[in-house]
PDB file of C-alpha atoms in Angstrom:
ATOM      1  CA  PHE A   1      77.686 105.525  63.336  1.00  0.00           C
ATOM      2  CA  PHE A   2      79.179 102.092  63.220  1.00  0.00           C
ATOM      3  CA  PHE A   3      82.749 103.850  63.048  1.00  0.00           C
ATOM      4  CA  GLY A   4      81.970 105.895  65.973  1.00  0.00           C
ATOM      5  CA  ARG A   5      80.856 102.890  67.993  1.00  0.00           C
ATOM      6  CA  PHE A   6      83.887 101.059  67.077  1.00  0.00           C
ATOM      7  CA  VAL A   7      86.268 103.953  68.075  1.00  0.00           C
ATOM      8  CA  HIS A   8      84.271 104.109  71.449  1.00  0.00           C
ATOM      9  CA  MET A   9      85.078 100.466  71.945  1.00  0.00           C
ATOM     10  CA  VAL A  10      88.573 100.557  71.200  1.00  0.00           C
ATOM     11  CA  SER A  11      89.222 103.513  73.243  1.00  0.00           C
ATOM     12  CA  LEU A  12      87.541 101.896  76.371  1.00  0.00           C
ATOM     13  CA  ALA A  13      89.388  98.856  75.858  1.00  0.00           C
ATOM     14  CA  PHE A  14      92.592 100.937  75.698  1.00  0.00           C
ATOM     15  CA  LEU A  15      91.824 102.664  78.776  1.00  0.00           C
ATOM     16  CA  LEU A  16      91.321  99.489  80.791  1.00  0.00           C
ATOM     17  CA  LEU A  17      94.659  98.213  79.586  1.00  0.00           C
ATOM     18  CA  LEU A  18      96.379 101.450  80.686  1.00  0.00           C
ATOM     19  CA  LEU A  19      94.539 101.321  83.967  1.00  0.00           C
ATOM     20  CA  LEU A  20      95.550  97.703  84.494  1.00  0.00           C
ATOM     21  CA  GLY A  21      99.095  98.545  83.608  1.00  0.00           C
ATOM     22  CA  THR A  22      99.423 101.155  86.279  1.00  0.00           C
ATOM     23  CA  ALA A  23      97.361  99.493  88.897  1.00  0.00           C
ATOM     24  CA  SER A  24      99.101  98.502  92.179  1.00  0.00           C
ATOM     25  CA  ALA A  25      99.181  94.842  93.415  1.00  0.00           C
ATOM     26  CA  GLY A  26      98.633  96.260  96.970  1.00  0.00           C
ATOM     27  CA  SER A  27     100.696  98.309  99.189  1.00  0.00           C
ATOM     28  CA  PHE A  28     103.131  96.763 101.913  1.00  0.00           C
ATOM     29  CA  ASN A  29     104.121  98.906 104.777  1.00  0.00           C
ATOM     30  CA  ALA A  30     106.720  98.374 107.408  1.00  0.00           C
ATOM     31  CA  SER A  31     106.721 100.415 110.685  1.00  0.00           C
ATOM     32  CA  LEU A  32     110.001 100.148 112.650  1.00  0.00           C
ATOM     33  CA  GLU A  33     109.483 102.952 114.867  1.00  0.00           C
ATOM     34  CA  PRO A  34     107.975 103.338 117.485  1.00  0.00           C
ATOM     35  CA  ASP A  35     106.625  99.700 117.034  1.00  0.00           C
ATOM     36  CA  LEU A  36     107.540  96.849 114.903  1.00  0.00           C
ATOM     37  CA  THR A  37     104.596  96.059 112.543  1.00  0.00           C
ATOM     38  CA  TRP A  38     103.677  95.412 109.155  1.00  0.00           C
ATOM     39  CA  SER A  39     100.581  95.885 106.965  1.00  0.00           C
ATOM     40  CA  TRP A  40      99.710  94.525 103.534  1.00  0.00           C
ATOM     41  CA  ASP A  41      96.315  95.655 102.407  1.00  0.00           C
ATOM     42  CA  ASN A  42      93.874  94.276 105.063  1.00  0.00           C
ATOM     43  CA  ALA A  43      96.394  91.991 106.670  1.00  0.00           C
ATOM     44  CA  THR A  44      98.670  93.068 109.667  1.00  0.00           C
ATOM     45  CA  GLY A  45     101.374  91.609 111.847  1.00  0.00           C
ATOM     46  CA  THR A  46     104.364  92.230 113.866  1.00  0.00           C
ATOM     47  CA  PHE A  47     108.109  91.844 113.361  1.00  0.00           C
ATOM     48  CA  SER A  48     110.647  90.196 115.424  1.00  0.00           C
ATOM     49  CA  GLY A  49     113.589  92.628 116.729  1.00  0.00           C
ATOM     50  CA  LEU A  50     115.896  93.756 114.018  1.00  0.00           C
ATOM     51  CA  ALA A  51     119.246  92.130 113.595  1.00  0.00           C
ATOM     52  CA  PRO A  52     122.227  92.938 111.616  1.00  0.00           C
ATOM     53  CA  ILE A  53     123.332  91.025 108.475  1.00  0.00           C
ATOM     54  CA  THR A  54     125.777  91.258 105.674  1.00  0.00           C
ATOM     55  CA  LEU A  55     125.350  88.716 103.042  1.00  0.00           C
ATOM     56  CA  THR A  56     126.410  89.347  99.409  1.00  0.00           C
ATOM     57  CA  ALA A  57     124.210  86.619  98.130  1.00  0.00           C
ATOM     58  CA  LEU A  58     121.143  88.247  99.410  1.00  0.00           C
ATOM     59  CA  ASN A  59     121.843  91.429  97.673  1.00  0.00           C
ATOM     60  CA  THR A  60     122.135  89.468  94.476  1.00  0.00           C
ATOM     61  CA  PHE A  61     119.072  87.726  95.113  1.00  0.00           C
ATOM     62  CA  PHE A  62     117.240  90.968  95.155  1.00  0.00           C
ATOM     63  CA  GLY A  63     119.347  92.316  92.322  1.00  0.00           C
ATOM     64  CA  GLN A  64     121.039  95.120  94.576  1.00  0.00           C
ATOM     65  CA  PRO A  65     124.677  96.120  94.838  1.00  0.00           C
ATOM     66  CA  ASN A  66     126.634  94.752  97.623  1.00  0.00           C
ATOM     67  CA  ASP A  67     126.283  96.190 101.310  1.00  0.00           C
ATOM     68  CA  THR A  68     122.743  97.393 100.254  1.00  0.00           C
ATOM     69  CA  ILE A  69     121.009  94.940 102.860  1.00  0.00           C
ATOM     70  CA  ALA A  70     122.188  95.897 106.438  1.00  0.00           C
ATOM     71  CA  GLN A  71     119.387  94.430 108.657  1.00  0.00           C
ATOM     72  CA  TYR A  72     116.395  92.212 108.671  1.00  0.00           C
ATOM     73  CA  ALA A  73     113.590  90.982 110.688  1.00  0.00           C
ATOM     74  CA  TRP A  74     111.148  88.136 110.651  1.00  0.00           C
ATOM     75  CA  ALA A  75     107.499  88.899 110.080  1.00  0.00           C
ATOM     76  CA  TYR A  76     105.103  87.047 112.011  1.00  0.00           C
ATOM     77  CA  PRO A  77     101.940  86.104 110.055  1.00  0.00           C
ATOM     78  CA  ASP A  78      98.306  87.589 110.385  1.00  0.00           C
ATOM     79  CA  PRO A  79      96.466  85.012 112.578  1.00  0.00           C
ATOM     80  CA  ALA A  80      93.179  85.927 110.357  1.00  0.00           C
ATOM     81  CA  TYR A  81      94.940  84.122 107.397  1.00  0.00           C
ATOM     82  CA  ARG A  82      95.818  80.927 109.456  1.00  0.00           C
ATOM     83  CA  THR A  83      93.290  78.845 107.639  1.00  0.00           C
ATOM     84  CA  THR A  84      93.681  80.190 104.066  1.00  0.00           C
ATOM     85  CA  THR A  85      94.614  77.755 101.378  1.00  0.00           C
ATOM     86  CA  ALA A  86      95.665  80.059  98.545  1.00  0.00           C
ATOM     87  CA  THR A  87      99.338  79.366  97.306  1.00  0.00           C
ATOM     88  CA  ASP A  88     100.209  82.619  95.917  1.00  0.00           C
ATOM     89  CA  VAL A  89     103.258  84.429  97.383  1.00  0.00           C
ATOM     90  CA  GLU A  90     101.140  87.234  98.842  1.00  0.00           C
ATOM     91  CA  THR A  91      98.679  84.960 100.662  1.00  0.00           C
ATOM     92  CA  SER A  92     101.630  82.659 101.549  1.00  0.00           C
ATOM     93  CA  PHE A  93     103.235  85.745 103.529  1.00  0.00           C
ATOM     94  CA  LYS A  94     100.126  86.721 105.301  1.00  0.00           C
ATOM     95  CA  ARG A  95      99.561  83.165 106.434  1.00  0.00           C
ATOM     96  CA  THR A  96     103.218  82.022 107.309  1.00  0.00           C
ATOM     97  CA  GLY A  97     105.258  85.284 107.442  1.00  0.00           C
ATOM     98  CA  GLY A  98     108.691  85.639 106.014  1.00  0.00           C
ATOM     99  CA  PHE A  99     111.949  87.528 106.359  1.00  0.00           C
ATOM    100  CA  VAL A 100     112.077  91.200 105.498  1.00  0.00           C
ATOM    101  CA  TYR A 101     115.188  93.080 104.489  1.00  0.00           C
ATOM    102  CA  PHE A 102     116.200  96.568 105.234  1.00  0.00           C
ATOM    103  CA  THR A 103     119.102  99.012 104.615  1.00  0.00           C
ATOM    104  CA  LYS A 104     121.069 100.532 107.403  1.00  0.00           C
ATOM    105  CA  LYS A 105     118.574 103.456 107.272  1.00  0.00           C
ATOM    106  CA  GLY A 106     115.577 101.259 107.699  1.00  0.00           C
ATOM    107  CA  GLU A 107     114.600 101.595 103.927  1.00  0.00           C
ATOM    108  CA  LEU A 108     112.749  98.443 102.792  1.00  0.00           C
ATOM    109  CA  VAL A 109     114.679  96.180 100.166  1.00  0.00           C
ATOM    110  CA  GLY A 110     112.803  93.102  99.869  1.00  0.00           C
ATOM    111  CA  VAL A 111     110.045  90.804 101.362  1.00  0.00           C
ATOM    112  CA  THR A 112     110.124  87.246 101.156  1.00  0.00           C
ATOM    113  CA  THR A 113     107.951  84.181 102.183  1.00  0.00           C
ATOM    114  CA  VAL A 114     108.954  80.630 103.112  1.00  0.00           C
ATOM    115  CA  LYS A 115     108.388  77.573 101.146  1.00  0.00           C
ATOM    116  CA  LEU A 116     109.063  74.039 102.673  1.00  0.00           C
ATOM    117  CA  SER A 117     109.912  72.421  99.140  1.00  0.00           C
ATOM    118  CA  LYS A 118     112.026  73.888  96.431  1.00  0.00           C
ATOM    119  CA  PRO A 119     109.801  76.152  94.198  1.00  0.00           C
ATOM    120  CA  ALA A 120     110.083  76.322  90.427  1.00  0.00           C
ATOM    121  CA  GLY A 121     111.317  79.858  90.286  1.00  0.00           C
ATOM    122  CA  ALA A 122     114.113  81.659  92.106  1.00  0.00           C
ATOM    123  CA  SER A 123     114.577  81.095  95.705  1.00  0.00           C
ATOM    124  CA  PHE A 124     117.074  81.609  98.635  1.00  0.00           C
ATOM    125  CA  VAL A 125     117.879  78.644 100.622  1.00  0.00           C
ATOM    126  CA  ILE A 126     118.384  78.768 104.516  1.00  0.00           C
ATOM    127  CA  ASN A 127     119.777  75.692 106.194  1.00  0.00           C
ATOM    128  CA  PHE A 128     119.679  74.738 109.868  1.00  0.00           C
ATOM    129  CA  GLY A 129     121.959  72.930 112.422  1.00  0.00           C
ATOM    130  CA  ALA A 130     121.062  70.101 114.603  1.00  0.00           C
ATOM    131  CA  GLN A 131     118.400  70.261 117.445  1.00  0.00           C
ATOM    132  CA  MET A 132     119.335  72.299 120.364  1.00  0.00           C
ATOM    133  CA  ALA A 133     117.512  73.227 123.578  1.00  0.00           C
ATOM    134  CA  GLY A 134     115.081  75.978 123.247  1.00  0.00           C
ATOM    135  CA  ASP A 135     113.976  78.878 125.453  1.00  0.00           C
ATOM    136  CA  ALA A 136     110.488  79.591 126.689  1.00  0.00           C
ATOM    137  CA  ALA A 137     111.647  83.250 127.188  1.00  0.00           C
ATOM    138  CA  CYS A 138     112.002  83.760 123.428  1.00  0.00           C
ATOM    139  CA  PRO A 139     110.190  87.229 123.174  1.00  0.00           C
ATOM    140  CA  ARG A 140     107.518  86.701 120.437  1.00  0.00           C
ATOM    141  CA  TRP A 141     105.567  83.557 120.027  1.00  0.00           C
ATOM    142  CA  SER A 142     103.122  82.526 117.151  1.00  0.00           C
ATOM    143  CA  LEU A 143     100.876  79.746 116.445  1.00  0.00           C
ATOM    144  CA  ILE A 144     102.043  77.107 113.951  1.00  0.00           C
ATOM    145  CA  THR A 145     100.452  77.980 110.588  1.00  0.00           C
ATOM    146  CA  LEU A 146     101.868  75.154 108.259  1.00  0.00           C
ATOM    147  CA  GLY A 147      99.858  72.256 109.825  1.00  0.00           C
ATOM    148  CA  SER A 148     100.346  69.290 112.281  1.00  0.00           C
ATOM    149  CA  THR A 149     101.782  67.034 109.490  1.00  0.00           C
ATOM    150  CA  THR A 150     104.820  69.455 108.804  1.00  0.00           C
ATOM    151  CA  PHE A 151     105.527  70.152 112.476  1.00  0.00           C
ATOM    152  CA  PRO A 152     103.980  67.337 114.458  1.00  0.00           C
ATOM    153  CA  ASN A 153     103.293  68.244 118.055  1.00  0.00           C
ATOM    154  CA  ALA A 154     104.452  71.691 117.654  1.00  0.00           C
ATOM    155  CA  THR A 155     101.944  74.408 119.011  1.00  0.00           C
ATOM    156  CA  ALA A 156     103.925  77.493 118.540  1.00  0.00           C
ATOM    157  CA  TYR A 157     107.209  78.932 117.317  1.00  0.00           C
ATOM    158  CA  CYS A 158     109.487  81.906 117.965  1.00  0.00           C
ATOM    159  CA  TRP A 159     112.140  83.539 115.804  1.00  0.00           C
ATOM    160  CA  GLU A 160     115.163  84.582 117.963  1.00  0.00           C
ATOM    161  CA  PRO A 161     117.027  87.262 115.898  1.00  0.00           C
ATOM    162  CA  GLY A 162     120.901  86.902 115.487  1.00  0.00           C
ATOM    163  CA  THR A 163     123.420  89.215 116.677  1.00  0.00           C
ATOM    164  CA  ALA A 164     126.771  90.516 115.075  1.00  0.00           C
ATOM    165  CA  THR A 165     128.533  87.092 115.971  1.00  0.00           C
ATOM    166  CA  THR A 166     125.645  84.550 116.035  1.00  0.00           C
ATOM    167  CA  ARG A 167     122.953  83.578 113.491  1.00  0.00           C
ATOM    168  CA  GLY A 168     119.274  83.469 114.317  1.00  0.00           C
ATOM    169  CA  SER A 169     117.316  80.558 115.298  1.00  0.00           C
ATOM    170  CA  PHE A 170     113.675  79.322 115.309  1.00  0.00           C
ATOM    171  CA  HIS A 171     112.372  78.054 118.582  1.00  0.00           C
ATOM    172  CA  TYR A 172     109.437  75.605 119.052  1.00  0.00           C
ATOM    173  CA  ASN A 173     107.152  74.611 121.768  1.00  0.00           C
ATOM    174  CA  ILE A 174     106.372  70.968 121.556  1.00  0.00           C
ATOM    175  CA  SER A 175     103.485  69.283 123.305  1.00  0.00           C
ATOM    176  CA  ASN A 176     103.463  65.699 124.202  1.00  0.00           C
ATOM    177  CA  SER A 177     102.945  63.137 127.027  1.00  0.00           C
ATOM    178  CA  SER A 178     105.583  64.250 129.102  1.00  0.00           C
ATOM    179  CA  GLY A 179     104.468  67.892 129.014  1.00  0.00           C
ATOM    180  CA  PRO A 180     105.813  71.097 127.049  1.00  0.00           C
ATOM    181  CA  GLN A 181     109.293  70.941 125.655  1.00  0.00           C
ATOM    182  CA  TYR A 182     111.348  73.751 123.925  1.00  0.00           C
ATOM    183  CA  ILE A 183     113.726  72.848 121.124  1.00  0.00           C
ATOM    184  CA  SER A 184     115.502  75.225 118.747  1.00  0.00           C
ATOM    185  CA  PHE A 185     117.435  75.085 115.427  1.00  0.00           C
ATOM    186  CA  ARG A 186     120.044  77.838 114.550  1.00  0.00           C
ATOM    187  CA  VAL A 187     120.640  78.918 110.799  1.00  0.00           C
ATOM    188  CA  THR A 188     123.957  77.545 109.335  1.00  0.00           C
ATOM    189  CA  ALA A 189     126.035  78.465 106.649  1.00  0.00           C
ATOM    190  CA  THR A 190     126.115  74.916 105.132  1.00  0.00           C
ATOM    191  CA  ALA A 191     123.423  72.122 104.962  1.00  0.00           C
ATOM    192  CA  LEU A 192     123.907  69.015 106.943  1.00  0.00           C
ATOM    193  CA  GLU A 193     124.529  65.838 105.110  1.00  0.00           C
ATOM    194  CA  SER A 194     121.385  64.269 106.234  1.00  0.00           C
ATOM    195  CA  VAL A 195     118.425  66.419 107.774  1.00  0.00           C
ATOM    196  CA  PRO A 196     116.049  64.297 109.776  1.00  0.00           C
ATOM    197  CA  GLY A 197     112.356  64.995 109.997  1.00  0.00           C
ATOM    198  CA  PHE A 198     110.959  67.458 112.544  1.00  0.00           C
ATOM    199  CA  PRO A 199     111.317  67.423 115.388  1.00  0.00           C
ATOM    200  CA  ASP A 200     114.734  65.867 114.980  1.00  0.00           C
ATOM    201  CA  GLY A 201     115.728  68.333 112.318  1.00  0.00           C
ATOM    202  CA  LEU A 202     114.464  71.474 110.566  1.00  0.00           C
ATOM    203  CA  GLY A 203     114.537  72.701 106.944  1.00  0.00           C
ATOM    204  CA  PRO A 204     115.884  73.583 104.548  1.00  0.00           C
ATOM    205  CA  PHE A 205     113.618  76.779 104.145  1.00  0.00           C
ATOM    206  CA  TYR A 206     113.138  78.348 100.650  1.00  0.00           C
ATOM    207  CA  LEU A 207     112.764  82.135 100.615  1.00  0.00           C
ATOM    208  CA  VAL A 208     110.694  83.338  97.580  1.00  0.00           C
ATOM    209  CA  ASN A 209     110.643  87.104  96.737  1.00  0.00           C
ATOM    210  CA  THR A 210     107.058  88.354  97.107  1.00  0.00           C
ATOM    211  CA  GLY A 211     107.756  91.209  94.520  1.00  0.00           C
ATOM    212  CA  VAL A 212     106.974  93.953  96.880  1.00  0.00           C
ATOM    213  CA  ALA A 213     108.375  97.095  95.601  1.00  0.00           C
ATOM    214  CA  SER A 214     111.898  98.181  97.233  1.00  0.00           C
ATOM    215  CA  GLN A 215     112.270 101.750  98.622  1.00  0.00           C
ATOM    216  CA  VAL A 216     115.696 101.437  97.293  1.00  0.00           C
ATOM    217  CA  PRO A 217     115.936 101.835  93.455  1.00  0.00           C
ATOM    218  CA  LEU A 218     117.359  98.920  91.535  1.00  0.00           C
ATOM    219  CA  PRO A 219     120.510  99.871  89.608  1.00  0.00           C
ATOM    220  CA  ALA A 220     119.682 101.154  86.200  1.00  0.00           C
ATOM    221  CA  PRO A 221     120.280  98.722  83.415  1.00  0.00           C
ATOM    222  CA  SER A 222     122.902  99.576  80.678  1.00  0.00           C
ATOM    223  CA  PRO A 223     120.882 100.983  77.685  1.00  0.00           C
ATOM    224  CA  SER A 224     121.033  99.174  74.431  1.00  0.00           C
ATOM    225  CA  PRO A 225     121.019 100.401  70.834  1.00  0.00           C
ATOM    226  CA  GLU A 226     117.495  98.829  70.507  1.00  0.00           C
ATOM    227  CA  SER A 227     115.959 100.398  73.448  1.00  0.00           C
ATOM    228  CA  THR A 228     115.476 103.735  75.261  1.00  0.00           C
ATOM    229  CA  SER A 229     115.371 104.220  79.022  1.00  0.00           C
ATOM    230  CA  GLY A 230     112.288 103.372  80.580  1.00  0.00           C
ATOM    231  CA  SER A 231     109.346 101.611  78.913  1.00  0.00           C
ATOM    232  CA  VAL A 232     106.915 103.256  76.255  1.00  0.00           C
ATOM    233  CA  LEU A 233     104.097 102.397  78.467  1.00  0.00           C
ATOM    234  CA  SER A 234     105.517 104.395  81.374  1.00  0.00           C
ATOM    235  CA  GLN A 235     106.702 107.311  79.348  1.00  0.00           C
ATOM    236  CA  CYS A 236     103.458 107.636  77.615  1.00  0.00           C
ATOM    237  CA  THR A 237     100.781 106.470  80.033  1.00  0.00           C
ATOM    238  CA  TRP A 238      99.037 109.590  80.681  1.00  0.00           C
ATOM    239  CA  PRO A 239      99.073 111.320  77.223  1.00  0.00           C
ATOM    240  CA  ALA A 240      97.888 108.011  75.885  1.00  0.00           C
ATOM    241  CA  MET A 241      95.046 108.079  78.397  1.00  0.00           C
ATOM    242  CA  LEU A 242      94.100 111.621  77.713  1.00  0.00           C
ATOM    243  CA  LEU A 243      93.968 110.751  73.837  1.00  0.00           C
ATOM    244  CA  ALA A 244      91.948 107.533  74.522  1.00  0.00           C
ATOM    245  CA  MET A 245      89.491 109.643  76.702  1.00  0.00           C
ATOM    246  CA  ALA A 246      89.128 112.337  74.224  1.00  0.00           C
ATOM    247  CA  ALA A 247      88.355 109.784  71.432  1.00  0.00           C
ATOM    248  CA  TYR A 248      85.808 108.045  73.399  1.00  0.00           C
ATOM    249  CA  PHE A 249      83.872 111.224  74.414  1.00  0.00           C
ATOM    250  CA  PHE A 250      84.085 113.284  71.270  1.00  0.00           C
ATOM    251  CA  VAL A 251      84.144 110.812  68.317  1.00  0.00           C
TER     252      VAL A 251
END
């Protein structure tokens, strides 16, 4: 009797571990046609227009071969997450948005979220130039989600995608005693020697990979003598689950 109960408990625990190992952390979906929208579990948002990009460092950041990433878009946040305080990368993306990268065919390569201070893990740095005049005609505006202390007097922002010859820029609507004012900051290849605080300066921004699964398979690692291709769990999950279920119900 005790042996049977022991087998039941071990089998149930093993089943739970297997299910946790195969469970998904959530599904990210990007719709580029006919509209530009994204969804992640119960969160939804829109994209800016797509823009071309060719940057070796970005492919390296996502562990992809050169020329994998061909276009990108800024993902505007879900307004329902504006007041959330969680700091995990998924919630950060839903609250503040981020840059999303695609292949030439529109296959998803990677999803990032923005941090204003350098995080502990790997990140990709985006620098901005000096303040320029903004444009109220920037097509997609969103409320500021990072707080009044970070962007004082800013009420809304808009990402203007770059072109084949120009980099993209963030536009901000500044509200002060003299009325609305529009300013912008264009992405630059190198950082300024000294970046003043907003609204006189912007950045740098640190992009953090959210870990959303790419639609482009990562390059297969070279097999080593000590290991075989693929993990033992991925090769044996379903047979192991069946054995565990049989032990649970029939022992």
